[in-house]
Coordinates of C-alpha atoms and ligand atoms in Angstrom, one line a residue:
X982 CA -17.6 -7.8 26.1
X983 CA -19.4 -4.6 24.9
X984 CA -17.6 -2.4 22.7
X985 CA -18.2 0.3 24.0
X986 CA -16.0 -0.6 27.3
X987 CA -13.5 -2.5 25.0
X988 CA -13.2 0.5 22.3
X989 CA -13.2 3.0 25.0
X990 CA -10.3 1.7 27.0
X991 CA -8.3 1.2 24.1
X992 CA -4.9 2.9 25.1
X993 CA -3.0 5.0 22.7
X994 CA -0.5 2.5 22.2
X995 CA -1.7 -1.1 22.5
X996 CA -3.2 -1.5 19.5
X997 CA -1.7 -3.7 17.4
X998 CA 1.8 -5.5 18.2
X999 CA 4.5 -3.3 17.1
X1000 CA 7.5 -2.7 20.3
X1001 CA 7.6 0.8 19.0
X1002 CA 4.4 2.9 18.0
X1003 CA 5.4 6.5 18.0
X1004 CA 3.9 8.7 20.2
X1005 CA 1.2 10.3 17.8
X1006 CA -2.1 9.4 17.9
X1007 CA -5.6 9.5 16.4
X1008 CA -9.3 9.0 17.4
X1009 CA -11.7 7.1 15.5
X1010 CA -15.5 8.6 16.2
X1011 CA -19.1 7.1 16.0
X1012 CA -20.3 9.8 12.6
X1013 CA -23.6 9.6 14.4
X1014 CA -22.9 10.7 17.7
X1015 CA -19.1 12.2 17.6
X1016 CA -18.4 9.5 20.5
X1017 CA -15.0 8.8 20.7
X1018 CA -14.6 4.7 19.8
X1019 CA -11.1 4.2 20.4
X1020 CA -7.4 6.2 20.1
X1021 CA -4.8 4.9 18.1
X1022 CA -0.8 5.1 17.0
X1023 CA -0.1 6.5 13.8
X1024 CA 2.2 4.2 12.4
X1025 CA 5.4 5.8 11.0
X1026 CA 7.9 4.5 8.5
X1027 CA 10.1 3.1 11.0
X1028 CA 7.1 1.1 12.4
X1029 CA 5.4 0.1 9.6
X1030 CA 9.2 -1.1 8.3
X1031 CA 9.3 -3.2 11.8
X1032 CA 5.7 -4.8 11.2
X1033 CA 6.9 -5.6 7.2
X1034 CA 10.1 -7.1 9.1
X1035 CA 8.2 -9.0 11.0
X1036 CA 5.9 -10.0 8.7
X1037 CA 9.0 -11.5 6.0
X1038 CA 9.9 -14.2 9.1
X1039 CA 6.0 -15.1 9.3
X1040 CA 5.4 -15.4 5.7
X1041 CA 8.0 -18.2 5.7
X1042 CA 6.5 -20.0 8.4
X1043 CA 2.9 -19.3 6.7
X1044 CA 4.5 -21.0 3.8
X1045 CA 6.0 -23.6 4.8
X1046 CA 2.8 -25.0 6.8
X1047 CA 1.7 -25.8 2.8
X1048 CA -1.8 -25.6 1.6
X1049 CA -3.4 -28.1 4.0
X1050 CA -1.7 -26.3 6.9
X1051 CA -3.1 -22.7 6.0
X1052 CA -6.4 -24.2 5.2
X1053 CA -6.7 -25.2 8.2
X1054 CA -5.8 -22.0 10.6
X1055 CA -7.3 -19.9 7.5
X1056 CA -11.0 -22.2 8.9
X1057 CA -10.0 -21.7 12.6
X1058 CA -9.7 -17.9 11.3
X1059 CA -13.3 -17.6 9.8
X1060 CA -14.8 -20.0 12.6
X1061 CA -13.7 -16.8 14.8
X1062 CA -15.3 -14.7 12.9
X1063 CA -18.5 -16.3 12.8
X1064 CA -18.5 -16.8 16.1
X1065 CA -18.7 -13.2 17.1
X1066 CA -20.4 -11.6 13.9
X1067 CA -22.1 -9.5 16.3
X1068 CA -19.4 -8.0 18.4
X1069 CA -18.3 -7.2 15.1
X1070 CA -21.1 -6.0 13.3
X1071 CA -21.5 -3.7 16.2
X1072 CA -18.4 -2.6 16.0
X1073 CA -18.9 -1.9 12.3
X1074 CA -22.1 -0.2 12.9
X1075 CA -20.6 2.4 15.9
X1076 CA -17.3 3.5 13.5
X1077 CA -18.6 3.4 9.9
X1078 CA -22.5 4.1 10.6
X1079 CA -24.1 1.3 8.7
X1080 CA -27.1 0.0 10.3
X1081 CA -26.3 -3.7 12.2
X1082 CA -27.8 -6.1 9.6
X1083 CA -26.3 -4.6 6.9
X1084 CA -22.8 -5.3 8.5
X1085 CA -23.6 -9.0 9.6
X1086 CA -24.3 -9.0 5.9
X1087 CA -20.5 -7.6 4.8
X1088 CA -19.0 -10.0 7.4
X1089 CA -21.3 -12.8 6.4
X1090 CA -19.8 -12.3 2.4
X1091 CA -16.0 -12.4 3.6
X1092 CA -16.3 -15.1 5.6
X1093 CA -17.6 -16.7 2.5
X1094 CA -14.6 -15.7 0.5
X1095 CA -11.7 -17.1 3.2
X1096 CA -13.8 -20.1 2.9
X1097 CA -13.3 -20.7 -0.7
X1098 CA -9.8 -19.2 -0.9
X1099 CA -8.7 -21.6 1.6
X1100 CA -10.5 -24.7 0.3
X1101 CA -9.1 -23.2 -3.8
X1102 CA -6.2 -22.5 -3.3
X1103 CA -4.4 -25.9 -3.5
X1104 CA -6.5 -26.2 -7.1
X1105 CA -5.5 -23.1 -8.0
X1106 CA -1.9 -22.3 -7.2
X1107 CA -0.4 -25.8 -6.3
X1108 CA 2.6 -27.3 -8.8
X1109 CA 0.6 -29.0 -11.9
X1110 CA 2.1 -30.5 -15.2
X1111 CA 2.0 -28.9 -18.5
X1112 CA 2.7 -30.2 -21.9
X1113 CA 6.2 -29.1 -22.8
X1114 CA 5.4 -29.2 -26.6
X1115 CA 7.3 -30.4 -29.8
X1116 CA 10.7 -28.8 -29.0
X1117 CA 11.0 -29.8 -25.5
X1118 CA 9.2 -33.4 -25.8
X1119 CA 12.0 -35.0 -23.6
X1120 CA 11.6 -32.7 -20.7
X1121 CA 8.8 -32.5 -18.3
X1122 CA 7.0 -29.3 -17.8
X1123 CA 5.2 -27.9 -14.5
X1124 CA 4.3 -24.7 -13.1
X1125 CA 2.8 -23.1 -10.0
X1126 CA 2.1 -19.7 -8.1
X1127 CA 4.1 -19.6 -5.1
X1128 CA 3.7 -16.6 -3.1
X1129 CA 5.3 -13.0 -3.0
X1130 CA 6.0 -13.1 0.9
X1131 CA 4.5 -10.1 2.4
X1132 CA 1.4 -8.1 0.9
X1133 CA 0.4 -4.3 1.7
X1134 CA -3.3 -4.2 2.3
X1135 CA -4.7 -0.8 1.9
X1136 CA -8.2 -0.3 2.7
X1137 CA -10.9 1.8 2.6
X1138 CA -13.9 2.7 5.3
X1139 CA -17.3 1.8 3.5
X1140 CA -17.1 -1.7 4.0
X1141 CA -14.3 -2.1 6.1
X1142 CA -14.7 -6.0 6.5
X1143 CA -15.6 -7.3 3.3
X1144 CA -13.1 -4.6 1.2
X1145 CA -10.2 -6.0 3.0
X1146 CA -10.7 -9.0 3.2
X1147 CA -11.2 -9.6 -0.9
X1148 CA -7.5 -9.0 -0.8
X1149 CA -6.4 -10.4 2.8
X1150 CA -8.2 -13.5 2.3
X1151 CA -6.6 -14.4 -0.9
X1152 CA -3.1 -13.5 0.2
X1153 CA -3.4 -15.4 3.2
X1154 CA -4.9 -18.4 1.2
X1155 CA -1.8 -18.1 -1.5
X1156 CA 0.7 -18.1 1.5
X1157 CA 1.4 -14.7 2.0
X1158 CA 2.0 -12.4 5.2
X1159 CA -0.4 -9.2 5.2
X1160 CA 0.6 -5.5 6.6
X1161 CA -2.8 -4.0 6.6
X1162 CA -3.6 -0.2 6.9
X1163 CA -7.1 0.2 7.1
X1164 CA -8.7 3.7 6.8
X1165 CA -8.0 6.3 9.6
X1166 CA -12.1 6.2 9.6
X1167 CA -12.1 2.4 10.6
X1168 CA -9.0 2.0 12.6
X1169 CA -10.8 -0.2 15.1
X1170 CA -12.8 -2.9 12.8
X1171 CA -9.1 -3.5 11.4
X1172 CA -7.3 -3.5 14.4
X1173 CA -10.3 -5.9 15.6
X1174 CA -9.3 -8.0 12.8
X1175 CA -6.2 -8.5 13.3
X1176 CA -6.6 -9.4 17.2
X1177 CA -9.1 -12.5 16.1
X1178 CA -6.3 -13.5 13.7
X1179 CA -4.0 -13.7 17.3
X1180 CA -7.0 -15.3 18.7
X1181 CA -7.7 -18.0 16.1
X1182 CA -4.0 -18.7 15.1
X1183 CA -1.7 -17.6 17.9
X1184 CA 1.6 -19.6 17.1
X1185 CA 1.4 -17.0 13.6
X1186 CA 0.8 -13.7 15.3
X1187 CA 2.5 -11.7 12.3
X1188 CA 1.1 -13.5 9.3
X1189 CA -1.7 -10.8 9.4
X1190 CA -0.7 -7.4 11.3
X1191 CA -2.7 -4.3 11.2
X1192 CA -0.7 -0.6 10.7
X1193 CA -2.8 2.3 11.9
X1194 CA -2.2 6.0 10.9
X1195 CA -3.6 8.1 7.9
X1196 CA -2.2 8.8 4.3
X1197 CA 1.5 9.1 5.2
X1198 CA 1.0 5.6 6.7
X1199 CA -0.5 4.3 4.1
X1200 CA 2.6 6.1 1.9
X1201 CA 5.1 4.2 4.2
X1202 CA 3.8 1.2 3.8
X1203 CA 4.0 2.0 -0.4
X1204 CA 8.1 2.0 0.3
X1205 CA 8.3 -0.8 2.7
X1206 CA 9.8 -3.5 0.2
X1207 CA 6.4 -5.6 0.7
X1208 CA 6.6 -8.1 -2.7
X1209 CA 2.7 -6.4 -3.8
X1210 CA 0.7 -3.7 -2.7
X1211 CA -3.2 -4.1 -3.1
X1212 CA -4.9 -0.6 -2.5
X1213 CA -8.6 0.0 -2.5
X1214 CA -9.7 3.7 -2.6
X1215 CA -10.2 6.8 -4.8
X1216 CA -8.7 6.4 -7.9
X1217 CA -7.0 10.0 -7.2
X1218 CA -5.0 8.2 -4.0
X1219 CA -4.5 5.0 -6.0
X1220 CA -2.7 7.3 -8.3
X1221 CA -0.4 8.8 -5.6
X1222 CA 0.1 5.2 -4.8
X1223 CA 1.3 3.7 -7.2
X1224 CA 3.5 6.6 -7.8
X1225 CA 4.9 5.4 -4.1
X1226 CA 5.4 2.1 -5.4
X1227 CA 7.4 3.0 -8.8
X1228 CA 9.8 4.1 -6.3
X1229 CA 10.8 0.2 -5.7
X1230 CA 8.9 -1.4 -8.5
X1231 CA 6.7 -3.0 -5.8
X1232 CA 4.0 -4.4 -8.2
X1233 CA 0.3 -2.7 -7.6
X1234 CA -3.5 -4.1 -7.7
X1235 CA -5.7 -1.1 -7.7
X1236 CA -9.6 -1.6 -6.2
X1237 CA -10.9 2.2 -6.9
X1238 CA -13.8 3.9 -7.0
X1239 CA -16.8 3.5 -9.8
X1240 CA -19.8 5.3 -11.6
X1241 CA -22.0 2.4 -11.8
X1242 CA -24.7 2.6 -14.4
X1243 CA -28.0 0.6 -14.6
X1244 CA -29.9 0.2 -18.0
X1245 CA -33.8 -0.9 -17.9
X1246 CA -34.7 -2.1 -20.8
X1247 CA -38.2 -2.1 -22.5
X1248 CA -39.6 -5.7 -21.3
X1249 CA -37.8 -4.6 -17.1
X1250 CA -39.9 -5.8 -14.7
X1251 CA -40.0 -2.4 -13.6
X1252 CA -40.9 -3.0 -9.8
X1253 CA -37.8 -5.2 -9.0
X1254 CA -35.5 -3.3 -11.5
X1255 CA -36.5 -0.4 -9.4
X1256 CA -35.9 -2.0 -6.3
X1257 CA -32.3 -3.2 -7.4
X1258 CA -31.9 0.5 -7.9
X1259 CA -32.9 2.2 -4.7
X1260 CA -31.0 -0.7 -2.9
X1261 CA -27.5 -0.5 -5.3
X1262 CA -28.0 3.0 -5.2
X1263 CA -28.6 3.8 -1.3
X1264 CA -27.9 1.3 0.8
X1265 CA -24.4 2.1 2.7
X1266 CA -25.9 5.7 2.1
X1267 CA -24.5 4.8 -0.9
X1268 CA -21.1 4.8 0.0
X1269 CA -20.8 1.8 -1.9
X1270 CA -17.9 1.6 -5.1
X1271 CA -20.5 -1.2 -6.9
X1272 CA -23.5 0.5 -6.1
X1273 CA -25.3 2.6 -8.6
X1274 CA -25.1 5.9 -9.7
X1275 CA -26.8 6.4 -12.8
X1276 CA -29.8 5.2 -14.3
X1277 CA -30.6 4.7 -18.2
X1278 CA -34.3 3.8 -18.8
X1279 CA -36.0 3.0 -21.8
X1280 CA -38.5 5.4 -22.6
X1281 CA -41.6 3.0 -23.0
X1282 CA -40.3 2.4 -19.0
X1283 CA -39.2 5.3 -17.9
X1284 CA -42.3 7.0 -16.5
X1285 CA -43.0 4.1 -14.6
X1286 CA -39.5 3.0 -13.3
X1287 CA -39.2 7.1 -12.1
X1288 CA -42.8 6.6 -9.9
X1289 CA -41.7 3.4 -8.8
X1290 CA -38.4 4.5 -7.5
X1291 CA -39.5 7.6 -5.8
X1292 CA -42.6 5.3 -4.3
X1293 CA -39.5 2.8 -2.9
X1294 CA -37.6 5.6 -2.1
X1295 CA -40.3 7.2 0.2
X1296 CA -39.8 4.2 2.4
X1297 CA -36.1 4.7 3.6
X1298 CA -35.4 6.8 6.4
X1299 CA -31.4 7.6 7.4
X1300 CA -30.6 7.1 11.0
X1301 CA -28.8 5.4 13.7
X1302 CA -31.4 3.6 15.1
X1303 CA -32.6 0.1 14.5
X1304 CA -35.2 0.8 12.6
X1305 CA -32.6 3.1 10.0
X1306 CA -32.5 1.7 6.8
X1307 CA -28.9 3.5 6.3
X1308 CA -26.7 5.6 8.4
X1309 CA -24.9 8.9 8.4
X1310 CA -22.5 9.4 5.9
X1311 CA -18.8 7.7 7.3
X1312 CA -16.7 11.1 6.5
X1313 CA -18.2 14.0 6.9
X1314 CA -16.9 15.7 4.3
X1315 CA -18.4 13.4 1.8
X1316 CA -21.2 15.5 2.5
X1317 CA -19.7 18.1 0.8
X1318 CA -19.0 16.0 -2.4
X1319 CA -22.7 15.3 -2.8
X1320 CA -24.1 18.9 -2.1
X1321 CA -21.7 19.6 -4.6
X1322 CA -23.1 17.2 -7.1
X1323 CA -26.6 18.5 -6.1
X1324 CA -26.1 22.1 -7.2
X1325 CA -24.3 21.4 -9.9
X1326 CA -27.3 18.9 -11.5
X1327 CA -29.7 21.5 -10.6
X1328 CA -27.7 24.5 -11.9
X1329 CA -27.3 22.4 -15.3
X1330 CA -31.2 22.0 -15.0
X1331 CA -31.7 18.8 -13.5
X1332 CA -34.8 18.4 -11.3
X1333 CA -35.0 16.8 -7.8
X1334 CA -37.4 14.4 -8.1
X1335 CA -36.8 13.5 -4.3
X1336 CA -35.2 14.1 -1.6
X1337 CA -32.0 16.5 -2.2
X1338 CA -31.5 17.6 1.6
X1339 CA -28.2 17.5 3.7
X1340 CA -28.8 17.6 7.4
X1341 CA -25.8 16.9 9.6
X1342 CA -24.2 14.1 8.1
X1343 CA -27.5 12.7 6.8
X1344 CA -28.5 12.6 3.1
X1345 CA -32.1 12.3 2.3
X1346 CA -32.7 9.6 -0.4
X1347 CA -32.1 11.6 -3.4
X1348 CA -33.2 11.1 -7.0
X1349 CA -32.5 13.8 -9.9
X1350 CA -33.7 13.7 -13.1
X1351 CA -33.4 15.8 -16.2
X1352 CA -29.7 15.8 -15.4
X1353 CA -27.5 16.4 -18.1
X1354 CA -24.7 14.1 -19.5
X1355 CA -21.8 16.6 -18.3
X1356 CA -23.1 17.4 -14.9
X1357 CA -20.7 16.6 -12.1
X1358 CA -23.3 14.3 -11.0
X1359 CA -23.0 12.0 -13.7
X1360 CA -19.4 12.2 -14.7
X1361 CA -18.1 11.8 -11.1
X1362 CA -18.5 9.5 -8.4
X1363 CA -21.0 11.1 -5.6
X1364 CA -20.5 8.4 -3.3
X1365 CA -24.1 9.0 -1.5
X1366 CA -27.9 7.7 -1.5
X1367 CA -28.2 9.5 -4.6
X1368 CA -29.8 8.2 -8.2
X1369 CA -29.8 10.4 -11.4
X1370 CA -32.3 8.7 -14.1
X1371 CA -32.3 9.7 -17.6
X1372 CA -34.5 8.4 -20.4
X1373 CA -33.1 7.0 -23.3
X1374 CA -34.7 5.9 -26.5
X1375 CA -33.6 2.4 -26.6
X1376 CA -31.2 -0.4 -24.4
X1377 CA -28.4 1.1 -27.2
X1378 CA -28.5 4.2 -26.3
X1379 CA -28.4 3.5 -22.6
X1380 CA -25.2 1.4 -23.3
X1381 CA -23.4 4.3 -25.1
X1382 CA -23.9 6.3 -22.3
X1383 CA -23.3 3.9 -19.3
X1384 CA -20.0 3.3 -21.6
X1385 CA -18.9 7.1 -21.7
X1386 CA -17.3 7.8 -18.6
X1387 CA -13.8 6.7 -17.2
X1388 CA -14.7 4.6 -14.6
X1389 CA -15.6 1.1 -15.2
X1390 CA -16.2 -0.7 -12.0
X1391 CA -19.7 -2.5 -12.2
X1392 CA -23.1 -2.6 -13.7
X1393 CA -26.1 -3.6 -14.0
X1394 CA -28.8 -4.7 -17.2
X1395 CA -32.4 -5.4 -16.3
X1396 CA -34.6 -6.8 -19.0
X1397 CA -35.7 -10.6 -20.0
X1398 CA -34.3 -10.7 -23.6
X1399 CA -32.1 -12.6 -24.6
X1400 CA -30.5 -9.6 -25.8
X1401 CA -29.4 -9.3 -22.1
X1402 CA -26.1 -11.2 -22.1
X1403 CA -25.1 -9.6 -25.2
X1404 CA -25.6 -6.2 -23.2
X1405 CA -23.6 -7.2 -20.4
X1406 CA -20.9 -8.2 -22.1
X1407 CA -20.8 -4.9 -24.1
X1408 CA -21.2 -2.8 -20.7
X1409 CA -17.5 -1.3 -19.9
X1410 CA -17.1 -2.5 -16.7
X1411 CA -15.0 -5.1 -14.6
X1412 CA -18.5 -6.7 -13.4
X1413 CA -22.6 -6.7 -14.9
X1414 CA -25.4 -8.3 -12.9
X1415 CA -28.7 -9.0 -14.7
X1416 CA -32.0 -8.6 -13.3
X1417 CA -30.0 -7.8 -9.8
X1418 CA -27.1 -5.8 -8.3
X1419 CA -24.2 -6.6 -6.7
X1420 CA -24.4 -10.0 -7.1
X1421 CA -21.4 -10.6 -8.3
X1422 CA -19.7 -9.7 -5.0
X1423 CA -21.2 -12.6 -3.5
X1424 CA -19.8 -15.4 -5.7
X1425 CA -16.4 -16.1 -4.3
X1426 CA -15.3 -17.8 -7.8
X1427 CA -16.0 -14.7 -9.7
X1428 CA -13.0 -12.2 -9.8
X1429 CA -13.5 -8.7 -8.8
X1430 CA -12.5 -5.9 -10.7
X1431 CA -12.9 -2.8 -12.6
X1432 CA -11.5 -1.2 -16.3
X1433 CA -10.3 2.7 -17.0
X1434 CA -10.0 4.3 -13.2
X1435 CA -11.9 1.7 -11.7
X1436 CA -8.6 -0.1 -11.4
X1437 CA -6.9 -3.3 -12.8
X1438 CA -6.3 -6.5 -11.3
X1439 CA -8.4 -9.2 -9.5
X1440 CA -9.4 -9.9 -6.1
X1441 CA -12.1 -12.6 -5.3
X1442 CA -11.9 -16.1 -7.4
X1443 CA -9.0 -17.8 -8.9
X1444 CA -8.1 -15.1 -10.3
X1445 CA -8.2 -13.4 -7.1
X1446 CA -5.5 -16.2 -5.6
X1447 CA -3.4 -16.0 -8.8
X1448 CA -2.9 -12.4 -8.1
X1449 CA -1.3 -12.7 -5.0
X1450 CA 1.3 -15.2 -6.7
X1451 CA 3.9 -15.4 -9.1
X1452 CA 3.8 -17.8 -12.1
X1453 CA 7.4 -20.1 -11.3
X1454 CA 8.2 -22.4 -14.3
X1455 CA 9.9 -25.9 -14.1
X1456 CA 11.4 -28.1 -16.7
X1457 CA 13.2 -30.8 -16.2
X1458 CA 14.9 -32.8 -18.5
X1459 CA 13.9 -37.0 -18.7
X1460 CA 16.2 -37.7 -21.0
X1461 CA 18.8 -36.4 -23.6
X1462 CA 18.2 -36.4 -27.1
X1463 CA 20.7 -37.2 -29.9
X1464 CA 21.2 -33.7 -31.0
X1465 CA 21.1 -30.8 -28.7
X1466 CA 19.8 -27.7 -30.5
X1467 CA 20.6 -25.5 -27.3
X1468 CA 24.3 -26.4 -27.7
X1469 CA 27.8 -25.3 -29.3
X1470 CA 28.2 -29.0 -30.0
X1471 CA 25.3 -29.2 -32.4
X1472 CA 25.6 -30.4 -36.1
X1473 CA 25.9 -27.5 -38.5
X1474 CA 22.8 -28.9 -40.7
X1475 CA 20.5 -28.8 -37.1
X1476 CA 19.4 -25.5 -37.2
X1477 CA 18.1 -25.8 -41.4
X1478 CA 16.6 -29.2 -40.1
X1479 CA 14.2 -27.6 -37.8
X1480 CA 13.2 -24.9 -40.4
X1481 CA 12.0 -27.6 -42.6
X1482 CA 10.2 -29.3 -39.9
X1483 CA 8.7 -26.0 -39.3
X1484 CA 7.8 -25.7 -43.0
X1485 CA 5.8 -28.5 -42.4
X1486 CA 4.0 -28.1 -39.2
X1487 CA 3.3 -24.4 -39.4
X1488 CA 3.6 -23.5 -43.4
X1489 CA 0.4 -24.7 -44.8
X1490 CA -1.1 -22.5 -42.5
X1491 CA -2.4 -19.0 -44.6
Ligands
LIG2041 P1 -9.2 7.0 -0.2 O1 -8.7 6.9 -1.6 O2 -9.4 8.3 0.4 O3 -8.4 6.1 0.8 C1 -8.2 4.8 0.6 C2 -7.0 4.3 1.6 O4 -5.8 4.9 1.1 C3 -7.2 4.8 3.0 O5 -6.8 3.8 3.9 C4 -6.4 6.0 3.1 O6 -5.9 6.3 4.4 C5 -5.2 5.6 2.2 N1 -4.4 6.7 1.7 C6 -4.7 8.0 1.6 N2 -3.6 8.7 1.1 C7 -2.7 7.8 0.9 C8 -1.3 7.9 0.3 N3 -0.8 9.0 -0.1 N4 -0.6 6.8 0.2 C9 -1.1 5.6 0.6 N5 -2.4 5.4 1.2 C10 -3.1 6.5 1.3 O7 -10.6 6.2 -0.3 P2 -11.7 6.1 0.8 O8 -11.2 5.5 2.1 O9 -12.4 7.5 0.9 O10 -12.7 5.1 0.2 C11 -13.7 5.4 -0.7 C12 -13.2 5.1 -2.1 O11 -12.9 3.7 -2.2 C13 -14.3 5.3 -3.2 O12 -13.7 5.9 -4.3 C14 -14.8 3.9 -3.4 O13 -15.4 3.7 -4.7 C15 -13.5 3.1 -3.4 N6 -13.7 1.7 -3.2 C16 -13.4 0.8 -4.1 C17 -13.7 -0.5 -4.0 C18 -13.3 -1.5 -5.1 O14 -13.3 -2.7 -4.8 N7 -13.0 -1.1 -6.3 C19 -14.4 -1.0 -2.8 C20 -14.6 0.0 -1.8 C21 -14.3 1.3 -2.0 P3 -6.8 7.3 5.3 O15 -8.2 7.0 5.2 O16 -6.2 7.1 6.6 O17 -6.5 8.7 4.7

């Protein structure tokens, strides 16, 4: 069906499943033309209550079906969504502005991912033994991750697939129920996910339900009693929610935003280091929390790599078209965020190399160099097709400063050394390609993740399962030995018995 009859006839209160969606609603618009894709319920407490309700008698059914069971449905799931990757890309394309291709790409990668939760998550999670060790050598030891029951999923708009899903797919896969509350700028790709869910596993309607609304939403869904809330956003909401959940101790995995720094070293190949650049840095019109930010280029490179960039650069062109190489921004008034950044690099003497133009809600390919250190435009997250570069003297001094900032989401070393790994692994951040970005992303048995404001947790990976869990321990006893230090009825002379034992196990040790 096209969207645009599907969208458009989307009555106010049919999204979804909930019995009682209040009568408020939103509209979620195409940012390039305004066009009005669908209208939607905002969600209030007593709703979003009802779809966590619902959700708690699903999650034990979703349990219960074991990992073979979910595996299953979880492939029926993703064969869905494979087989209309277009309806959704398009879909994608009209309500977050990203050019077709690029979203086939987003719903390509989670695909991926429920693929390898649901064929991990047995390895991962399911009851193994352990060794119980010198003072419990008569017991047998296991452990396993069952699940938490219901998880809060909230989302952002830039990728509203692929985001999402690093935390729906690896719920689902550990045996949880999901509430998901997608942005109010994306309201139809969740809804549309949750429908497929209905389509591709009908007899479990509620194991993945869709809440639609805006902040307070989002804030309900924070008190709802849901056993973890994984948010991805701004680390200024993430604040405000975890401050929600504190109310109920409801346990928190925080996906924010990042600052993403790339250093090219001396022996770069500059062309495709440059290339990683423009496409980390504008691609999504740079809406994108792993892309990059902030170049730090050596300065036998730097020359070059600036030319090279700006040559690349001169290719793109922002539209809605086909031939676009990246849309409008989402939210308009992101726009605002990167004129800010704009003035305030050039006030503090920064120099547009190219681009630097805001028209409607397109940004020109930007680059800025000459920025300084403290400029807005380097210490905050602009969140647009914009790149500063700044020359540094060596790969060390490019570290220091791709280190000093709060944020620690991803990054990205290009060089051929062997010095390269060593780099990485000293780069602050939850995630470091080399010689490419983004990368990472892309490997579903890598966790994703940032350090400082970028967050803390895992999606993605085993990790990524193990989040979704909790650890349960199991011992049980084979058989009783003679003296039983855990009782009242133990000899007196027990206790001095297994201090000398310990003298001799652990006392040579200095
Ligand atoms: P926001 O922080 O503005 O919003 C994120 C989500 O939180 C939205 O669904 C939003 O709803 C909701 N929300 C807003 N206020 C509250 C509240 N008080 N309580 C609960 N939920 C609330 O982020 P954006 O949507 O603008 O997304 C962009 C940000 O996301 C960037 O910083 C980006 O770096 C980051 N991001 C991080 C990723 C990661 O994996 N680390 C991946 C992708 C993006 P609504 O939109 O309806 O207001």
């Amino acid at each position: 069906m096209p969207l645009s009859e599907e969208w458009d006839s989307v009555p106010a209160t049919t999204t979804g499943t909930l019995d009682h969606p209040t009568q408020e609603t939103f509209e979620s618009t195409d940012p390039a033309s305004g066009a009005v894709l669908g209208v939607f319920p905002v969600h209030d407490a007593a709703a979003v209550g009802e779809a966590v309700t619902r959700a708690r008698a699903a999650a034990e059914q979703w349990a219960a079906l074991g990992f073979a069971g979910r595996r299953t449905r979880l492939a029926a799931y993703r064969g869905h969504l494979a087989r209309h990757v277009h309806e959704l890309a398009d879909l994608v394309h009209r309500e977050n502005g990203k050019p077709h291709a690029d979203a086939l790409l987003e719903i390509t990668l989670a695909v991926d991912h429920l693929a390898w939760a649901g064929a991990h998550a047995r390895r991962t999670l399911g009851p193994r033994r352990v060794n119980p060790g010198l003072l419990a050598a008569n017991h047998a030891a296991s452990l396993e991750y069952q699940p938490l029951g219901v998880v809060g999923v909230i989302g952002p708009w830039n990728y509203p697939v692929f985001t999402p899903m690093g935390s729906i797919a690896y719920a689902l896969a550990a045996g949880n129920a999901v509430v998901f509350k997608p942005s109010e700028f994306t309201p139809a790709v969740g809804s549309w996910l949750a429908e497929a869910w209905r389509a591709a596993v009908p007899e479990l309607p509620d194991v993945l339900q869709v809440v639609t609304g805006s902040g307070g939403t989002g804030a309900a869904l924070c008190r709802a009693g849901v056993g973890k809330l994984a948010f991805t956003g701004s680390a200024a909401t993430g604040r405000k929610v975890m401050a929600a959940c504190a109310e109920t101790l409801t346990p928190v995995l925080m996906e924010c935003g990042g600052k993403d720094a790339m250093i090219v070293d001396d022996d770069a190949d500059v062309v495709a280091a440059a290339g990683a650049a423009v496409w980390g840095g504008m691609s999504n019109a740079g809406q994108t929390c792993i892309g990059i930010e902030r170049v730090y280029a050596t300065s036998a490179v730097y020359d070059r790599f600036v030319a090279e960039v700006t040559r690349q650069v001169a290719d793109l062109r922002p539209g809605s078209d086909e031939q676009a190489t990246y849309g409008p921004m989402t939210m308009a008034s992101q726009t605002d965020v990167v004129r800010r950044h704009l003035d305030d690099a050039r006030a503090a003497g920064g120099r547009v190399a190219t681009g630097g133009t805001v028209e409607g809600g397109y940004v020109a390919p930007t680059v800025l160099v000459d920025v300084p250190e403290t400029s807005t435009a380097v210490t905050e997250e602009t969140f647009g097709p914009t790149l500063t570069i700044a020359r540094v003297a060596d790969a060390e001094e490019g570290l220091r400063r791709a280190n000093a900032t709060s944020l620690g989401l991803s990054s990205v070393f290009s060089g051929s050394t062997a010095k390269a790994v060593d780099l990485a692994r000293r780069m602050r951040s939850g995630m470091t390609s080399i010689n490419s970005v983004l990368t990472f992303a892309s490997v579903p048995a890598l966790p994703f993740g940032g350090v400082g404001d970028s967050g803390f947790g895992r999606i993605h990976g085993a990790d990524g399962l193990r989040e979704f869990t909790r650890a349960k321990a199991i011992t049980r006893q084979r058989f009783p030995l003679p003296v039983d230090l855990m009782s009242f009825r133990r000899p007196a002379a027990a206790a001095d018995t297994l201090a000398r034992v310990m003298g001799v196990v652990h006392g040579r040790h200095r």
